[in-house]
C-alpha cells in the first residue's frame, strides 16, 4: 500500500501529482487547485464529468474576508475550519478546470489536522472531490481509497470523524441557498445568517440524483423488517442497515454500506435516519443511492 508521509505528500502536490488526503468529512483525491493540468488528472482518475466542479480546500481563505459579503465572513468565522463549503464568485486566478467553467468557486477550510498540515507544508490550496470512482461510495478510511486507487499516494489519517461530505451553501445570489446537506447541520448555519432557500438560482452541477451507490440495489425505508421480508419472499438476498443516532449513523454510513455490499446481496434495505441535523445528510445520501436502480425491476441474483 503506497501510504506516504506528509513531506512526500506535499512534494507530490507541488509536482502536479495526485494525493489521497484525509479530511473530517471523507477522504479527498487532491491536486494543486491552481494547476489546471493537475486538476484534469483528478477528473481522469475518478471518471468524473469535467463539468462537475471541485471544492477548493484552503487553510483560511483571505478572499473570503477580502471580497465576500457579510454572510460569508460570518459563516467562515463561525464554522471554519469545518464541514462547510461556501460557493462564492470566482476570482480570476482560479482555473476553469476547477470550477467546470462556472463563474463561481466552492471553498472549504478542512479541520482534519493532516489536511491542514498538507495545506501549510505545500503552501498550496488543493482541489479535491471524494477519493472514489464516480458514482461509487465515498471513502472514510485510507484502505477504502486504496481499494479504488491502488497506486495512489495516500496520507493515512485514520477514520473520518464526520463520515459524510460537507454542507454546501450558495452565497452567489441575494438569498443564501442550501445546495447539499452535509456534515454541518443546516440549523447551525441558519442560526448565523437566517433561513436558507432549499434550492438555488445557481445550478448545483454534479449534485446528481443518482450517486453514492453500492453495487447492490439500495432501498431506503422507515420499516426495514417489513421491507426485508418482502424482498426475501421474492427470493432476493437481503442485507439490512439499521438507523443509529444521526451523528453515529453519518460516521458509520459509508463503511457499513461497503461491508454489507461485500456480502453480495441483491438488495440492501437501509432505515431512514431521524430527520434533522446529520440525519438530513444521511437521508440525502440514502435517497441518491436508492435512485440508482429499482429493486422491483430485478429478479433474484443472476436472473437479470
Ligand atoms: P463533491 O462531489 O463532494 O466533490 O462536491 C462538489 C460539489 O460542490 C459539486 O457537485 C457541486 O454541487 C458543488 N460545487 C462545487 N463547485 C461549485 C461551483 N463552482 N458552483 C456551484 N457548485 C459547486
Ligand atoms: Mg464525491
Tab-separated table of C-alpha atoms and ligand atoms in Angstrom:
chain	number	residue	atom	x	y	z
A	1	UNK	CA	0.000	0.000	0.000
A	2	UNK	CA	1.618	3.271	-1.097
A	3	UNK	CA	0.994	5.194	2.105
A	4	UNK	CA	3.158	8.308	2.172
A	5	UNK	CA	4.257	10.722	4.874
A	6	UNK	CA	3.479	14.435	4.962
A	7	UNK	CA	6.694	15.714	3.271
A	8	UNK	CA	6.223	13.236	0.405
A	9	UNK	CA	2.535	14.160	0.015
A	10	UNK	CA	3.459	17.862	-0.114
A	11	UNK	CA	6.192	17.176	-2.707
A	12	UNK	CA	3.736	15.264	-4.893
A	13	UNK	CA	1.180	18.048	-4.696
A	14	UNK	CA	3.835	20.634	-5.628
A	15	UNK	CA	4.973	18.454	-8.540
A	16	UNK	CA	1.461	18.383	-10.012
A	17	UNK	CA	0.609	14.879	-8.782
A	18	UNK	CA	-2.428	13.399	-7.039
A	19	UNK	CA	-2.604	12.588	-3.318
A	20	UNK	CA	-5.243	10.847	-1.204
A	21	UNK	CA	-5.953	13.150	1.745
A	22	UNK	CA	-7.947	12.560	4.924
A	23	UNK	CA	-10.456	15.228	5.880
A	24	UNK	CA	-13.008	15.191	8.674
A	25	UNK	CA	-15.794	14.526	6.101
A	26	UNK	CA	-14.428	11.876	3.703
A	27	UNK	CA	-11.044	11.210	2.029
A	28	UNK	CA	-10.276	13.505	-0.898
A	29	UNK	CA	-8.455	12.933	-4.201
A	30	UNK	CA	-6.343	16.077	-4.126
A	31	UNK	CA	-4.325	18.110	-6.627
A	32	UNK	CA	-2.909	21.638	-6.693
A	33	UNK	CA	-6.033	23.757	-7.258
A	34	UNK	CA	-4.070	26.394	-9.174
A	35	UNK	CA	-2.662	23.931	-11.750
A	36	UNK	CA	-5.203	23.070	-14.479
A	37	UNK	CA	-3.162	20.065	-15.681
A	38	UNK	CA	-3.020	18.572	-12.188
A	39	UNK	CA	-6.738	19.216	-11.749
A	40	UNK	CA	-7.504	17.490	-15.067
A	41	UNK	CA	-5.829	14.358	-13.690
A	42	UNK	CA	-8.423	14.234	-10.873
A	43	UNK	CA	-11.273	14.061	-13.376
A	44	UNK	CA	-9.484	11.357	-15.405
A	45	UNK	CA	-8.702	9.228	-12.352
A	46	UNK	CA	-12.254	9.407	-10.992
A	47	UNK	CA	-14.065	9.172	-14.300
A	48	UNK	CA	-15.889	12.324	-13.226
A	49	UNK	CA	-17.536	14.531	-15.887
A	50	UNK	CA	-15.443	17.691	-16.279
A	51	UNK	CA	-18.447	19.971	-15.787
A	52	UNK	CA	-18.839	18.782	-12.169
A	53	UNK	CA	-16.853	21.417	-10.286
A	54	UNK	CA	-14.482	20.616	-7.425
A	55	UNK	CA	-14.283	22.027	-3.927
A	56	UNK	CA	-11.115	24.047	-3.288
A	57	UNK	CA	-9.634	23.386	0.158
A	58	UNK	CA	-7.871	26.289	1.844
A	59	UNK	CA	-6.256	26.977	5.205
A	60	UNK	CA	-8.404	30.053	5.746
A	61	UNK	CA	-9.158	31.872	2.570
A	62	UNK	CA	-8.214	35.541	2.624
A	63	UNK	CA	-10.523	36.068	-0.375
A	64	UNK	CA	-13.496	35.267	1.795
A	65	UNK	CA	-12.532	38.061	4.119
A	66	UNK	CA	-11.383	40.447	1.412
A	67	UNK	CA	-14.168	40.280	-1.163
A	68	UNK	CA	-17.043	38.251	0.083
A	69	UNK	CA	-20.110	39.534	1.767
A	70	UNK	CA	-21.024	39.623	5.440
A	71	UNK	CA	-22.711	36.205	5.214
A	72	UNK	CA	-19.508	34.505	4.022
A	73	UNK	CA	-17.392	36.244	6.642
A	74	UNK	CA	-19.832	35.319	9.402
A	75	UNK	CA	-20.059	31.683	8.313
A	76	UNK	CA	-16.294	31.305	7.904
A	77	UNK	CA	-15.754	32.844	11.336
A	78	UNK	CA	-18.322	30.543	12.934
A	79	UNK	CA	-17.630	27.221	11.198
A	80	UNK	CA	-14.162	27.165	9.596
A	81	UNK	CA	-12.256	25.006	9.828
A	82	UNK	CA	-15.102	22.539	9.453
A	83	UNK	CA	-17.525	20.657	7.168
A	84	UNK	CA	-18.994	23.750	5.460
A	85	UNK	CA	-18.412	24.659	1.791
A	86	UNK	CA	-19.201	28.170	0.553
A	87	UNK	CA	-19.947	28.854	-3.116
A	88	UNK	CA	-18.777	32.362	-3.992
A	89	UNK	CA	-17.981	34.411	-7.094
A	90	UNK	CA	-14.739	33.109	-8.592
A	91	UNK	CA	-11.596	35.200	-8.774
A	92	UNK	CA	-9.520	35.190	-11.994
A	93	UNK	CA	-6.650	33.072	-10.604
A	94	UNK	CA	-8.946	30.080	-10.025
A	95	UNK	CA	-8.667	27.870	-13.131
A	96	UNK	CA	-11.796	26.988	-15.116
A	97	UNK	CA	-10.736	23.357	-14.779
A	98	UNK	CA	-11.648	23.523	-11.076
A	99	UNK	CA	-14.988	25.302	-11.478
A	100	UNK	CA	-16.178	23.448	-14.568
A	101	UNK	CA	-16.156	26.784	-16.391
A	102	UNK	CA	-18.616	28.305	-13.903
A	103	UNK	CA	-18.113	31.876	-12.665
A	104	UNK	CA	-18.313	30.558	-9.080
A	105	UNK	CA	-15.926	28.655	-6.823
A	106	UNK	CA	-16.644	26.332	-3.886
A	107	UNK	CA	-14.318	26.918	-0.894
A	108	UNK	CA	-13.840	24.940	2.297
A	109	UNK	CA	-11.316	25.036	5.117
A	110	UNK	CA	-10.961	21.447	6.393
A	111	UNK	CA	-10.493	20.684	10.094
A	112	UNK	CA	-8.515	17.424	9.860
A	113	UNK	CA	-5.003	18.083	11.200
A	114	UNK	CA	-3.301	16.196	8.337
A	115	UNK	CA	-5.285	18.072	5.690
A	116	UNK	CA	-4.276	21.328	7.361
A	117	UNK	CA	-0.670	20.217	7.655
A	118	UNK	CA	-0.637	19.451	3.920
A	119	UNK	CA	-2.049	22.896	3.091
A	120	UNK	CA	0.578	24.507	5.287
A	121	UNK	CA	3.554	22.439	4.170
A	122	UNK	CA	2.790	22.618	0.426
A	123	UNK	CA	1.752	26.266	0.539
A	124	UNK	CA	-0.975	25.380	-1.985
A	125	UNK	CA	-4.756	25.151	-1.932
A	126	UNK	CA	-5.888	21.724	-3.085
A	127	UNK	CA	-8.923	20.837	-5.170
A	128	UNK	CA	-10.440	17.564	-4.055
A	129	UNK	CA	-13.568	15.569	-4.696
A	130	UNK	CA	-14.093	12.371	-2.718
A	131	UNK	CA	-11.432	9.730	-3.468
A	132	UNK	CA	-13.720	7.173	-5.067
A	133	UNK	CA	-14.661	6.373	-8.650
A	134	UNK	CA	-17.532	8.468	-9.939
A	135	UNK	CA	-20.915	7.357	-8.554
A	136	UNK	CA	-19.499	4.871	-6.036
A	137	UNK	CA	-19.432	5.029	-2.242
A	138	UNK	CA	-17.229	7.699	-0.691
A	139	UNK	CA	-14.137	6.573	1.271
A	140	UNK	CA	-13.806	7.115	5.013
A	141	UNK	CA	-10.538	5.187	5.545
A	142	UNK	CA	-7.187	5.010	3.716
A	143	UNK	CA	-7.977	1.370	2.864
A	144	UNK	CA	-11.181	2.456	1.067
A	145	UNK	CA	-9.115	4.903	-1.017
A	146	UNK	CA	-6.534	2.272	-1.938
A	147	UNK	CA	-9.278	-0.186	-2.886
A	148	UNK	CA	-10.318	2.254	-5.635
A	149	UNK	CA	-6.842	3.631	-6.482
A	150	UNK	CA	-4.183	1.008	-5.616
A	151	UNK	CA	-1.281	3.098	-6.932
A	152	UNK	CA	-2.293	6.409	-5.369
A	153	UNK	CA	-0.067	8.058	-2.756
A	154	UNK	CA	-2.284	8.260	0.332
A	155	UNK	CA	-1.869	10.081	3.636
A	156	UNK	CA	-3.390	7.867	6.312
A	157	UNK	CA	-5.343	9.987	8.788
A	158	UNK	CA	-7.451	7.238	10.298
A	159	UNK	CA	-11.220	7.045	10.079
A	160	UNK	CA	-13.024	10.263	9.099
A	161	UNK	CA	-14.778	11.736	12.129
A	162	UNK	CA	-17.865	13.139	10.385
A	163	UNK	CA	-18.223	10.477	7.692
A	164	UNK	CA	-20.366	12.339	5.128
A	165	UNK	CA	-19.485	15.173	2.744
A	166	UNK	CA	-19.643	18.854	3.650
A	167	UNK	CA	-22.771	21.003	3.714
A	168	UNK	CA	-22.715	23.317	0.666
A	169	UNK	CA	-24.206	26.819	0.797
A	170	UNK	CA	-24.530	29.034	-2.268
A	171	UNK	CA	-23.783	32.686	-1.473
A	172	UNK	CA	-23.678	33.969	-5.047
A	173	UNK	CA	-27.270	35.265	-5.013
A	174	UNK	CA	-29.209	37.630	-2.767
A	175	UNK	CA	-30.752	34.670	-0.913
A	176	UNK	CA	-28.336	32.116	0.593
A	177	UNK	CA	-29.287	28.626	-0.545
A	178	UNK	CA	-28.588	25.087	0.569
A	179	UNK	CA	-27.022	23.113	-2.300
A	180	UNK	CA	-26.327	19.917	-0.348
A	181	UNK	CA	-26.995	18.878	3.270
A	182	UNK	CA	-23.849	17.520	4.896
A	183	UNK	CA	-21.615	17.428	7.930
A	184	UNK	CA	-22.691	20.796	9.359
A	185	UNK	CA	-26.369	20.910	10.427
A	186	UNK	CA	-28.462	23.413	8.471
A	187	UNK	CA	-29.945	24.755	11.720
A	188	UNK	CA	-26.452	25.846	12.831
A	189	UNK	CA	-25.994	27.809	9.605
A	190	UNK	CA	-29.454	29.366	9.840
A	191	UNK	CA	-28.698	30.469	13.399
A	192	UNK	CA	-25.908	32.653	11.953
A	193	UNK	CA	-27.307	34.015	8.667
A	194	UNK	CA	-31.049	33.293	8.831
A	195	UNK	CA	-33.170	30.961	6.690
A	196	UNK	CA	-31.610	29.211	3.704
A	197	UNK	CA	-33.527	28.689	0.484
A	198	UNK	CA	-33.730	24.994	-0.287
A	199	UNK	CA	-32.960	25.302	-3.968
A	200	UNK	CA	-30.562	27.582	-5.702
A	201	UNK	CA	-30.671	30.021	-8.549
A	202	UNK	CA	-27.149	28.801	-9.321
A	203	UNK	CA	-27.106	25.363	-10.834
A	204	UNK	CA	-25.619	22.811	-8.412
A	205	UNK	CA	-23.671	20.957	-11.045
A	206	UNK	CA	-22.792	17.460	-10.022
A	207	UNK	CA	-25.397	17.083	-7.298
A	208	UNK	CA	-26.877	14.196	-9.229
A	209	UNK	CA	-29.995	12.397	-8.172
A	210	UNK	CA	-28.262	9.043	-8.521
A	211	UNK	CA	-24.946	8.895	-6.650
A	212	UNK	CA	-23.105	7.395	-3.658
A	213	UNK	CA	-24.299	3.937	-4.614
A	214	UNK	CA	-23.290	0.428	-3.523
A	215	UNK	CA	-23.288	-2.434	-6.048
A	216	UNK	CA	-26.458	-3.967	-4.630
A	217	UNK	CA	-29.797	-2.231	-5.130
A	218	UNK	CA	-30.451	0.054	-2.162
A	219	UNK	CA	-33.947	0.506	-0.755
A	220	UNK	CA	-34.460	3.167	1.922
A	221	UNK	CA	-37.433	2.692	4.212
A	222	UNK	CA	-38.941	3.528	7.608
A	223	UNK	CA	-39.939	-0.137	8.048
A	224	UNK	CA	-36.815	-2.222	7.403
A	225	UNK	CA	-38.162	-5.532	8.717
A	226	UNK	CA	-41.258	-5.492	6.514
A	227	UNK	CA	-39.264	-4.327	3.510
A	228	UNK	CA	-36.611	-7.021	4.021
A	229	UNK	CA	-39.296	-9.701	4.354
A	230	UNK	CA	-40.928	-8.551	1.125
A	231	UNK	CA	-37.682	-8.903	-0.839
A	232	UNK	CA	-36.811	-12.237	0.782
A	233	UNK	CA	-40.234	-13.548	-0.213
A	234	UNK	CA	-39.283	-12.727	-3.810
A	235	UNK	CA	-36.127	-14.845	-3.474
A	236	UNK	CA	-33.712	-11.939	-3.094
A	237	UNK	CA	-30.691	-11.977	-0.813
A	238	UNK	CA	-31.094	-9.073	1.589
A	239	UNK	CA	-28.838	-7.190	3.999
A	240	UNK	CA	-30.284	-4.636	6.423
A	241	UNK	CA	-28.746	-1.353	7.628
A	242	UNK	CA	-30.499	-0.108	10.766
A	243	UNK	CA	-30.578	3.538	11.779
A	244	UNK	CA	-28.309	4.806	14.550
A	245	UNK	CA	-28.470	8.199	16.241
A	246	UNK	CA	-27.868	10.739	13.420
A	247	UNK	CA	-24.204	11.579	14.128
A	248	UNK	CA	-23.259	7.957	14.657
A	249	UNK	CA	-25.197	6.972	11.537
A	250	UNK	CA	-23.324	9.550	9.422
A	251	UNK	CA	-19.998	8.428	10.860
A	252	UNK	CA	-20.690	4.765	10.062
A	253	UNK	CA	-22.755	5.087	6.863
A	254	UNK	CA	-20.305	4.526	4.002
A	255	UNK	CA	-18.225	1.892	5.782
A	256	UNK	CA	-21.370	-0.006	6.784
A	257	UNK	CA	-22.718	0.087	3.221
A	258	UNK	CA	-19.378	-1.227	1.926
A	259	UNK	CA	-19.341	-4.064	4.446
A	260	UNK	CA	-22.920	-5.081	3.624
A	261	UNK	CA	-22.281	-4.777	-0.115
A	262	UNK	CA	-19.220	-7.044	0.202
A	263	UNK	CA	-21.513	-9.882	1.316
A	264	UNK	CA	-23.004	-9.846	-2.173
A	265	UNK	CA	-26.705	-9.200	-1.513
A	266	UNK	CA	-29.232	-8.362	-4.215
A	267	UNK	CA	-30.756	-5.680	-2.016
A	268	UNK	CA	-29.574	-3.532	0.884
A	269	UNK	CA	-32.529	-2.311	2.938
A	270	UNK	CA	-31.492	0.874	4.797
A	271	UNK	CA	-33.539	2.503	7.526
A	272	UNK	CA	-34.094	6.269	7.177
A	273	UNK	CA	-32.270	8.411	9.758
A	274	UNK	CA	-34.219	10.541	12.165
A	275	UNK	CA	-34.635	13.871	10.287
A	276	UNK	CA	-32.712	16.996	11.369
A	277	UNK	CA	-29.003	17.614	11.881
A	278	UNK	CA	-26.798	14.959	10.315
A	279	UNK	CA	-29.896	12.841	9.742
A	280	UNK	CA	-30.692	15.108	6.778
A	281	UNK	CA	-27.281	14.391	5.249
A	282	UNK	CA	-27.675	10.644	5.777
A	283	UNK	CA	-31.146	10.654	4.221
A	284	UNK	CA	-29.901	12.699	1.257
A	285	UNK	CA	-27.182	10.096	0.562
A	286	UNK	CA	-29.605	7.195	1.031
A	287	UNK	CA	-32.070	8.840	-1.356
A	288	UNK	CA	-29.391	9.188	-4.023
A	289	UNK	CA	-28.005	5.702	-3.525
A	290	UNK	CA	-31.560	4.386	-3.868
A	291	UNK	CA	-32.168	6.420	-7.029
A	292	UNK	CA	-29.622	4.405	-8.976
A	293	UNK	CA	-31.763	1.321	-9.587
A	294	UNK	CA	-35.104	-0.074	-8.509
A	295	UNK	CA	-35.144	-3.468	-6.741
A	296	UNK	CA	-38.517	-4.356	-8.194
A	297	UNK	CA	-37.147	-4.121	-11.719
A	298	UNK	CA	-34.845	-7.053	-10.982
A	299	UNK	CA	-35.388	-10.684	-10.211
A	300	UNK	CA	-33.232	-12.785	-7.881
A	301	UNK	CA	-29.459	-12.604	-8.363
A	302	UNK	CA	-28.359	-13.997	-11.694
A	303	UNK	CA	-31.725	-13.806	-13.418
A	304	UNK	CA	-31.405	-10.254	-14.749
B	1	LIG	P1	-18.061	16.653	-4.254
B	1	LIG	O1	-18.817	15.968	-5.349
B	1	LIG	O2	-18.283	16.066	-2.904
B	1	LIG	O3	-16.658	16.911	-4.595
B	1	LIG	O4	-18.739	18.094	-4.098
B	1	LIG	C1	-18.619	19.027	-5.085
B	1	LIG	C2	-19.940	19.669	-5.228
B	1	LIG	O5	-19.826	21.038	-4.836
B	1	LIG	C3	-20.376	19.738	-6.666
B	1	LIG	O6	-21.013	18.561	-7.049
B	1	LIG	C4	-21.276	20.963	-6.697
B	1	LIG	O7	-22.583	20.628	-6.313
B	1	LIG	C5	-20.669	21.850	-5.640
B	1	LIG	N1	-19.839	22.840	-6.275
B	1	LIG	C6	-18.509	22.800	-6.395
B	1	LIG	N2	-18.057	23.876	-7.052
B	1	LIG	C7	-19.133	24.606	-7.359
B	1	LIG	C8	-19.322	25.814	-8.052
B	1	LIG	N3	-18.293	26.489	-8.563
B	1	LIG	N4	-20.571	26.280	-8.197
B	1	LIG	C9	-21.608	25.598	-7.687
B	1	LIG	N5	-21.500	24.444	-7.020
B	1	LIG	C10	-20.281	23.956	-6.863
B	2	LIG	MG1	-17.999	12.552	-4.193
